[in-house]
Amino acid sequence: MAMLRLLAVGLLSGVIAVPFLWNQRGEGFEHARLAALMALDMGQFVGVSVGLVVGFVLAATGRWNRTPGYVLGTITAAFGVLVATQAWPTMSWVDGRPSGLGDPDGESVIAFLAFASGLFTILVGLSIVLLRWSGYDPRTAPARRQRGPRRDPSLRGRPRG
Protein backbone atom coordinates (compact mmCIF):
# COMPACT_ATOMS: atom_id res chain seq x y z
CA MET A 1 0.00 0.00 0.00
CA ALA A 2 2.94 2.32 0.54
CA MET A 3 3.84 1.84 -3.13
CA LEU A 4 0.36 2.79 -4.34
CA ARG A 5 0.09 5.74 -1.97
CA LEU A 6 3.49 7.15 -2.91
CA LEU A 7 2.87 6.52 -6.61
CA ALA A 8 -0.22 8.72 -6.34
CA VAL A 9 1.71 11.34 -4.38
CA GLY A 10 4.48 11.23 -6.99
CA LEU A 11 1.99 11.77 -9.80
CA LEU A 12 0.42 14.69 -7.96
CA SER A 13 3.78 16.19 -7.02
CA GLY A 14 4.58 16.88 -10.65
CA VAL A 15 2.60 20.09 -10.22
CA ILE A 16 5.35 21.46 -7.98
CA ALA A 17 7.74 21.56 -10.92
CA VAL A 18 5.45 23.53 -13.22
CA PRO A 19 6.45 27.04 -12.03
CA PHE A 20 10.14 26.12 -11.99
CA LEU A 21 10.30 24.38 -15.37
CA TRP A 22 7.95 26.69 -17.28
CA ASN A 23 9.29 27.25 -20.80
CA GLN A 24 6.64 28.96 -22.90
CA ARG A 25 7.79 29.56 -26.47
CA GLY A 26 4.89 31.53 -27.92
CA GLU A 27 1.93 33.70 -27.06
CA GLY A 28 -1.55 32.47 -26.32
CA PHE A 29 -3.38 29.89 -24.30
CA GLU A 30 -2.28 26.90 -26.40
CA HIS A 31 1.39 27.69 -25.89
CA ALA A 32 0.85 28.12 -22.15
CA ARG A 33 -1.00 24.81 -21.95
CA LEU A 34 1.80 23.04 -23.82
CA ALA A 35 4.42 24.58 -21.53
CA ALA A 36 2.46 23.49 -18.46
CA LEU A 37 2.13 19.92 -19.75
CA MET A 38 5.83 19.76 -20.58
CA ALA A 39 6.77 20.95 -17.09
CA LEU A 40 4.26 18.54 -15.55
CA ASP A 41 5.76 15.60 -17.46
CA MET A 42 9.25 16.44 -16.25
CA GLY A 43 8.05 16.95 -12.68
CA GLN A 44 6.16 13.66 -12.68
CA PHE A 45 9.23 11.84 -13.97
CA VAL A 46 11.19 12.98 -10.93
CA GLY A 47 8.28 12.75 -8.46
CA VAL A 48 7.23 9.24 -9.45
CA SER A 49 10.83 8.01 -9.38
CA VAL A 50 11.38 9.33 -5.86
CA GLY A 51 7.96 8.10 -4.73
CA LEU A 52 8.58 4.58 -6.00
CA VAL A 53 11.99 4.36 -4.34
CA VAL A 54 10.61 5.58 -1.00
CA GLY A 55 7.58 3.30 -1.38
CA PHE A 56 9.80 0.31 -2.09
CA VAL A 57 11.88 1.00 1.02
CA LEU A 58 8.77 1.43 3.18
CA ALA A 59 7.17 -1.70 1.76
CA ALA A 60 10.34 -3.75 2.25
CA THR A 61 10.65 -2.67 5.87
CA GLY A 62 6.96 -3.28 6.54
CA ARG A 63 6.18 0.27 7.62
CA TRP A 64 3.30 2.41 6.50
CA ASN A 65 1.08 -0.34 5.14
CA ARG A 66 -2.23 1.40 5.80
CA THR A 67 -4.67 1.48 2.90
CA PRO A 68 -4.81 4.89 1.15
CA GLY A 69 -8.02 6.83 1.70
CA TYR A 70 -10.90 7.96 -0.45
CA VAL A 71 -9.65 11.54 -0.53
CA LEU A 72 -6.27 10.67 -2.05
CA GLY A 73 -7.92 8.39 -4.60
CA THR A 74 -10.53 10.95 -5.59
CA ILE A 75 -8.04 13.80 -5.89
CA THR A 76 -5.69 11.60 -7.92
CA ALA A 77 -8.45 10.52 -10.31
CA ALA A 78 -9.73 14.08 -10.71
CA PHE A 79 -6.20 15.31 -11.39
CA GLY A 80 -5.80 12.59 -14.02
CA VAL A 81 -9.02 13.70 -15.69
CA LEU A 82 -7.76 17.30 -15.72
CA VAL A 83 -4.42 16.33 -17.27
CA ALA A 84 -6.01 14.04 -19.88
CA THR A 85 -8.63 16.62 -20.88
CA GLN A 86 -5.90 19.24 -21.35
CA ALA A 87 -3.50 16.94 -23.19
CA TRP A 88 -6.03 15.74 -25.78
CA PRO A 89 -6.71 19.17 -27.32
CA THR A 90 -3.02 19.98 -27.08
CA MET A 91 -2.23 16.93 -29.22
CA SER A 92 -4.77 18.08 -31.79
CA TRP A 93 -3.42 21.62 -31.72
CA VAL A 94 0.22 20.55 -32.11
CA ASP A 95 -0.62 18.26 -35.03
CA GLY A 96 -2.74 20.88 -36.82
CA ARG A 97 -0.75 24.08 -36.31
CA PRO A 98 1.65 25.50 -38.86
CA SER A 99 5.29 24.71 -38.26
CA GLY A 100 7.86 27.29 -37.30
CA LEU A 101 7.73 27.22 -33.52
CA GLY A 102 9.64 24.43 -31.85
CA ASP A 103 9.77 20.81 -32.90
CA PRO A 104 6.24 19.63 -33.79
CA ASP A 105 7.16 15.95 -33.50
CA GLY A 106 8.73 16.39 -30.08
CA GLU A 107 5.84 18.50 -28.87
CA SER A 108 3.29 15.95 -30.05
CA VAL A 109 5.23 13.24 -28.18
CA ILE A 110 5.19 15.38 -25.04
CA ALA A 111 1.45 15.94 -25.41
CA PHE A 112 0.89 12.21 -25.93
CA LEU A 113 2.98 11.41 -22.83
CA ALA A 114 0.90 13.89 -20.86
CA PHE A 115 -2.29 12.21 -22.10
CA ALA A 116 -0.94 8.76 -21.16
CA SER A 117 0.10 10.14 -17.79
CA GLY A 118 -3.41 11.47 -17.27
CA LEU A 119 -4.94 8.09 -18.08
CA PHE A 120 -2.49 6.31 -15.78
CA THR A 121 -3.25 8.80 -13.00
CA ILE A 122 -6.96 8.11 -13.42
CA LEU A 123 -6.30 4.37 -13.10
CA VAL A 124 -4.18 4.84 -9.97
CA GLY A 125 -6.86 7.04 -8.39
CA LEU A 126 -9.66 4.60 -9.22
CA SER A 127 -7.65 1.65 -7.92
CA ILE A 128 -7.11 3.47 -4.61
CA VAL A 129 -10.83 4.19 -4.32
CA LEU A 130 -11.77 0.61 -5.24
CA LEU A 131 -9.28 -0.88 -2.76
CA ARG A 132 -10.65 1.32 -0.02
CA TRP A 133 -14.26 0.64 -0.98
CA SER A 134 -13.71 -3.13 -1.00
CA GLY A 135 -12.52 -2.97 2.60
CA TYR A 136 -9.04 -4.26 1.86
CA ASP A 137 -6.71 -3.84 4.83
CA PRO A 138 -3.18 -5.26 4.52
CA ARG A 139 -2.74 -5.31 8.31
CA THR A 140 -5.26 -8.11 8.63
CA ALA A 141 -4.13 -11.41 7.19
CA PRO A 142 -6.84 -13.70 5.90
CA ALA A 143 -7.44 -16.71 8.14
CA ARG A 144 -6.09 -19.96 6.78
CA ARG A 145 -8.68 -22.61 6.34
CA GLN A 146 -7.77 -26.18 7.03
CA ARG A 147 -9.21 -28.96 4.97
CA GLY A 148 -11.09 -31.68 6.73
CA PRO A 149 -11.89 -31.94 10.42
CA ARG A 150 -9.63 -30.24 12.88
CA ARG A 151 -7.44 -32.70 14.73
CA ASP A 152 -5.43 -32.40 17.88
CA PRO A 153 -1.78 -33.32 17.16
CA SER A 154 -1.41 -34.85 20.64
CA LEU A 155 -3.91 -37.56 19.70
CA ARG A 156 -1.83 -38.83 16.80
CA GLY A 157 -1.55 -42.59 16.83
CA ARG A 158 -4.04 -43.06 19.68
CA PRO A 159 -7.41 -44.70 19.17
CA ARG A 160 -10.38 -42.38 19.27
CA GLY A 161 -13.02 -42.99 21.72
mmCIF file of C-alpha atoms in Angstrom:
data_model
loop_
_atom_site.group_PDB
_atom_site.id
_atom_site.type_symbol
_atom_site.label_atom_id
_atom_site.label_comp_id
_atom_site.label_asym_id
_atom_site.label_seq_id
_atom_site.Cartn_x
_atom_site.Cartn_y
_atom_site.Cartn_z
ATOM 1 C CA MET A 1 0.000 0.000 0.000
ATOM 2 C CA ALA A 2 2.941 2.318 0.538
ATOM 3 C CA MET A 3 3.843 1.837 -3.130
ATOM 4 C CA LEU A 4 0.363 2.791 -4.336
ATOM 5 C CA ARG A 5 0.093 5.742 -1.971
ATOM 6 C CA LEU A 6 3.491 7.155 -2.907
ATOM 7 C CA LEU A 7 2.866 6.516 -6.611
ATOM 8 C CA ALA A 8 -0.221 8.717 -6.341
ATOM 9 C CA VAL A 9 1.706 11.340 -4.384
ATOM 10 C CA GLY A 10 4.483 11.229 -6.991
ATOM 11 C CA LEU A 11 1.993 11.770 -9.801
ATOM 12 C CA LEU A 12 0.420 14.686 -7.955
ATOM 13 C CA SER A 13 3.782 16.188 -7.023
ATOM 14 C CA GLY A 14 4.583 16.882 -10.649
ATOM 15 C CA VAL A 15 2.597 20.093 -10.216
ATOM 16 C CA ILE A 16 5.352 21.458 -7.975
ATOM 17 C CA ALA A 17 7.745 21.560 -10.921
ATOM 18 C CA VAL A 18 5.446 23.532 -13.218
ATOM 19 C CA PRO A 19 6.451 27.043 -12.029
ATOM 20 C CA PHE A 20 10.143 26.118 -11.988
ATOM 21 C CA LEU A 21 10.303 24.383 -15.375
ATOM 22 C CA TRP A 22 7.950 26.693 -17.276
ATOM 23 C CA ASN A 23 9.293 27.249 -20.801
ATOM 24 C CA GLN A 24 6.641 28.962 -22.898
ATOM 25 C CA ARG A 25 7.786 29.560 -26.473
ATOM 26 C CA GLY A 26 4.894 31.525 -27.920
ATOM 27 C CA GLU A 27 1.926 33.700 -27.058
ATOM 28 C CA GLY A 28 -1.554 32.475 -26.321
ATOM 29 C CA PHE A 29 -3.376 29.885 -24.304
ATOM 30 C CA GLU A 30 -2.277 26.899 -26.400
ATOM 31 C CA HIS A 31 1.394 27.694 -25.886
ATOM 32 C CA ALA A 32 0.848 28.122 -22.149
ATOM 33 C CA ARG A 33 -0.995 24.811 -21.953
ATOM 34 C CA LEU A 34 1.802 23.038 -23.824
ATOM 35 C CA ALA A 35 4.419 24.581 -21.532
ATOM 36 C CA ALA A 36 2.456 23.490 -18.460
ATOM 37 C CA LEU A 37 2.128 19.922 -19.754
ATOM 38 C CA MET A 38 5.833 19.760 -20.577
ATOM 39 C CA ALA A 39 6.774 20.949 -17.087
ATOM 40 C CA LEU A 40 4.265 18.541 -15.545
ATOM 41 C CA ASP A 41 5.756 15.601 -17.456
ATOM 42 C CA MET A 42 9.250 16.443 -16.249
ATOM 43 C CA GLY A 43 8.054 16.952 -12.678
ATOM 44 C CA GLN A 44 6.162 13.661 -12.679
ATOM 45 C CA PHE A 45 9.228 11.841 -13.971
ATOM 46 C CA VAL A 46 11.189 12.982 -10.926
ATOM 47 C CA GLY A 47 8.280 12.752 -8.459
ATOM 48 C CA VAL A 48 7.231 9.240 -9.449
ATOM 49 C CA SER A 49 10.829 8.005 -9.377
ATOM 50 C CA VAL A 50 11.382 9.325 -5.863
ATOM 51 C CA GLY A 51 7.960 8.102 -4.734
ATOM 52 C CA LEU A 52 8.577 4.580 -5.997
ATOM 53 C CA VAL A 53 11.992 4.358 -4.336
ATOM 54 C CA VAL A 54 10.611 5.583 -1.003
ATOM 55 C CA GLY A 55 7.582 3.297 -1.379
ATOM 56 C CA PHE A 56 9.803 0.305 -2.092
ATOM 57 C CA VAL A 57 11.877 1.003 1.019
ATOM 58 C CA LEU A 58 8.772 1.429 3.178
ATOM 59 C CA ALA A 59 7.167 -1.704 1.755
ATOM 60 C CA ALA A 60 10.342 -3.747 2.248
ATOM 61 C CA THR A 61 10.653 -2.673 5.873
ATOM 62 C CA GLY A 62 6.955 -3.278 6.539
ATOM 63 C CA ARG A 63 6.181 0.275 7.618
ATOM 64 C CA TRP A 64 3.304 2.409 6.500
ATOM 65 C CA ASN A 65 1.076 -0.336 5.143
ATOM 66 C CA ARG A 66 -2.226 1.402 5.801
ATOM 67 C CA THR A 67 -4.668 1.484 2.901
ATOM 68 C CA PRO A 68 -4.806 4.887 1.153
ATOM 69 C CA GLY A 69 -8.021 6.828 1.696
ATOM 70 C CA TYR A 70 -10.898 7.962 -0.446
ATOM 71 C CA VAL A 71 -9.649 11.544 -0.525
ATOM 72 C CA LEU A 72 -6.273 10.669 -2.053
ATOM 73 C CA GLY A 73 -7.917 8.385 -4.604
ATOM 74 C CA THR A 74 -10.534 10.947 -5.591
ATOM 75 C CA ILE A 75 -8.044 13.798 -5.890
ATOM 76 C CA THR A 76 -5.694 11.601 -7.916
ATOM 77 C CA ALA A 77 -8.450 10.515 -10.309
ATOM 78 C CA ALA A 78 -9.728 14.083 -10.705
ATOM 79 C CA PHE A 79 -6.196 15.308 -11.388
ATOM 80 C CA GLY A 80 -5.801 12.595 -14.025
ATOM 81 C CA VAL A 81 -9.020 13.699 -15.693
ATOM 82 C CA LEU A 82 -7.759 17.299 -15.724
ATOM 83 C CA VAL A 83 -4.421 16.326 -17.269
ATOM 84 C CA ALA A 84 -6.015 14.037 -19.881
ATOM 85 C CA THR A 85 -8.626 16.623 -20.880
ATOM 86 C CA GLN A 86 -5.903 19.242 -21.351
ATOM 87 C CA ALA A 87 -3.500 16.938 -23.193
ATOM 88 C CA TRP A 88 -6.027 15.738 -25.784
ATOM 89 C CA PRO A 89 -6.713 19.171 -27.315
ATOM 90 C CA THR A 90 -3.021 19.982 -27.078
ATOM 91 C CA MET A 91 -2.228 16.925 -29.216
ATOM 92 C CA SER A 92 -4.773 18.077 -31.790
ATOM 93 C CA TRP A 93 -3.417 21.623 -31.722
ATOM 94 C CA VAL A 94 0.222 20.545 -32.109
ATOM 95 C CA ASP A 95 -0.624 18.261 -35.029
ATOM 96 C CA GLY A 96 -2.741 20.875 -36.821
ATOM 97 C CA ARG A 97 -0.749 24.077 -36.315
ATOM 98 C CA PRO A 98 1.646 25.503 -38.860
ATOM 99 C CA SER A 99 5.285 24.713 -38.261
ATOM 100 C CA GLY A 100 7.862 27.292 -37.302
ATOM 101 C CA LEU A 101 7.734 27.223 -33.525
ATOM 102 C CA GLY A 102 9.638 24.428 -31.852
ATOM 103 C CA ASP A 103 9.771 20.810 -32.900
ATOM 104 C CA PRO A 104 6.241 19.627 -33.792
ATOM 105 C CA ASP A 105 7.165 15.946 -33.504
ATOM 106 C CA GLY A 106 8.729 16.392 -30.080
ATOM 107 C CA GLU A 107 5.841 18.502 -28.869
ATOM 108 C CA SER A 108 3.287 15.952 -30.054
ATOM 109 C CA VAL A 109 5.227 13.236 -28.180
ATOM 110 C CA ILE A 110 5.191 15.375 -25.042
ATOM 111 C CA ALA A 111 1.447 15.944 -25.413
ATOM 112 C CA PHE A 112 0.889 12.206 -25.934
ATOM 113 C CA LEU A 113 2.982 11.411 -22.834
ATOM 114 C CA ALA A 114 0.901 13.893 -20.855
ATOM 115 C CA PHE A 115 -2.287 12.210 -22.101
ATOM 116 C CA ALA A 116 -0.944 8.764 -21.164
ATOM 117 C CA SER A 117 0.102 10.140 -17.794
ATOM 118 C CA GLY A 118 -3.411 11.467 -17.268
ATOM 119 C CA LEU A 119 -4.945 8.094 -18.082
ATOM 120 C CA PHE A 120 -2.493 6.312 -15.777
ATOM 121 C CA THR A 121 -3.248 8.801 -13.004
ATOM 122 C CA ILE A 122 -6.965 8.114 -13.417
ATOM 123 C CA LEU A 123 -6.298 4.368 -13.103
ATOM 124 C CA VAL A 124 -4.180 4.843 -9.972
ATOM 125 C CA GLY A 125 -6.856 7.035 -8.386
ATOM 126 C CA LEU A 126 -9.657 4.602 -9.218
ATOM 127 C CA SER A 127 -7.652 1.646 -7.915
ATOM 128 C CA ILE A 128 -7.114 3.468 -4.605
ATOM 129 C CA VAL A 129 -10.832 4.193 -4.323
ATOM 130 C CA LEU A 130 -11.769 0.607 -5.237
ATOM 131 C CA LEU A 131 -9.284 -0.884 -2.763
ATOM 132 C CA ARG A 132 -10.652 1.321 -0.022
ATOM 133 C CA TRP A 133 -14.264 0.638 -0.977
ATOM 134 C CA SER A 134 -13.705 -3.131 -0.995
ATOM 135 C CA GLY A 135 -12.519 -2.971 2.604
ATOM 136 C CA TYR A 136 -9.035 -4.265 1.861
ATOM 137 C CA ASP A 137 -6.706 -3.836 4.828
ATOM 138 C CA PRO A 138 -3.180 -5.261 4.522
ATOM 139 C CA ARG A 139 -2.739 -5.311 8.313
ATOM 140 C CA THR A 140 -5.262 -8.113 8.630
ATOM 141 C CA ALA A 141 -4.131 -11.407 7.188
ATOM 142 C CA PRO A 142 -6.837 -13.700 5.903
ATOM 143 C CA ALA A 143 -7.444 -16.705 8.136
ATOM 144 C CA ARG A 144 -6.086 -19.963 6.781
ATOM 145 C CA ARG A 145 -8.683 -22.608 6.336
ATOM 146 C CA GLN A 146 -7.774 -26.183 7.034
ATOM 147 C CA ARG A 147 -9.208 -28.960 4.971
ATOM 148 C CA GLY A 148 -11.094 -31.685 6.730
ATOM 149 C CA PRO A 149 -11.891 -31.942 10.415
ATOM 150 C CA ARG A 150 -9.634 -30.236 12.876
ATOM 151 C CA ARG A 151 -7.441 -32.695 14.734
ATOM 152 C CA ASP A 152 -5.431 -32.401 17.884
ATOM 153 C CA PRO A 153 -1.780 -33.322 17.159
ATOM 154 C CA SER A 154 -1.414 -34.845 20.640
ATOM 155 C CA LEU A 155 -3.913 -37.564 19.695
ATOM 156 C CA ARG A 156 -1.834 -38.834 16.799
ATOM 157 C CA GLY A 157 -1.545 -42.593 16.828
ATOM 158 C CA ARG A 158 -4.039 -43.063 19.677
ATOM 159 C CA PRO A 159 -7.406 -44.697 19.169
ATOM 160 C CA ARG A 160 -10.385 -42.382 19.270
ATOM 161 C CA GLY A 161 -13.021 -42.988 21.724
#
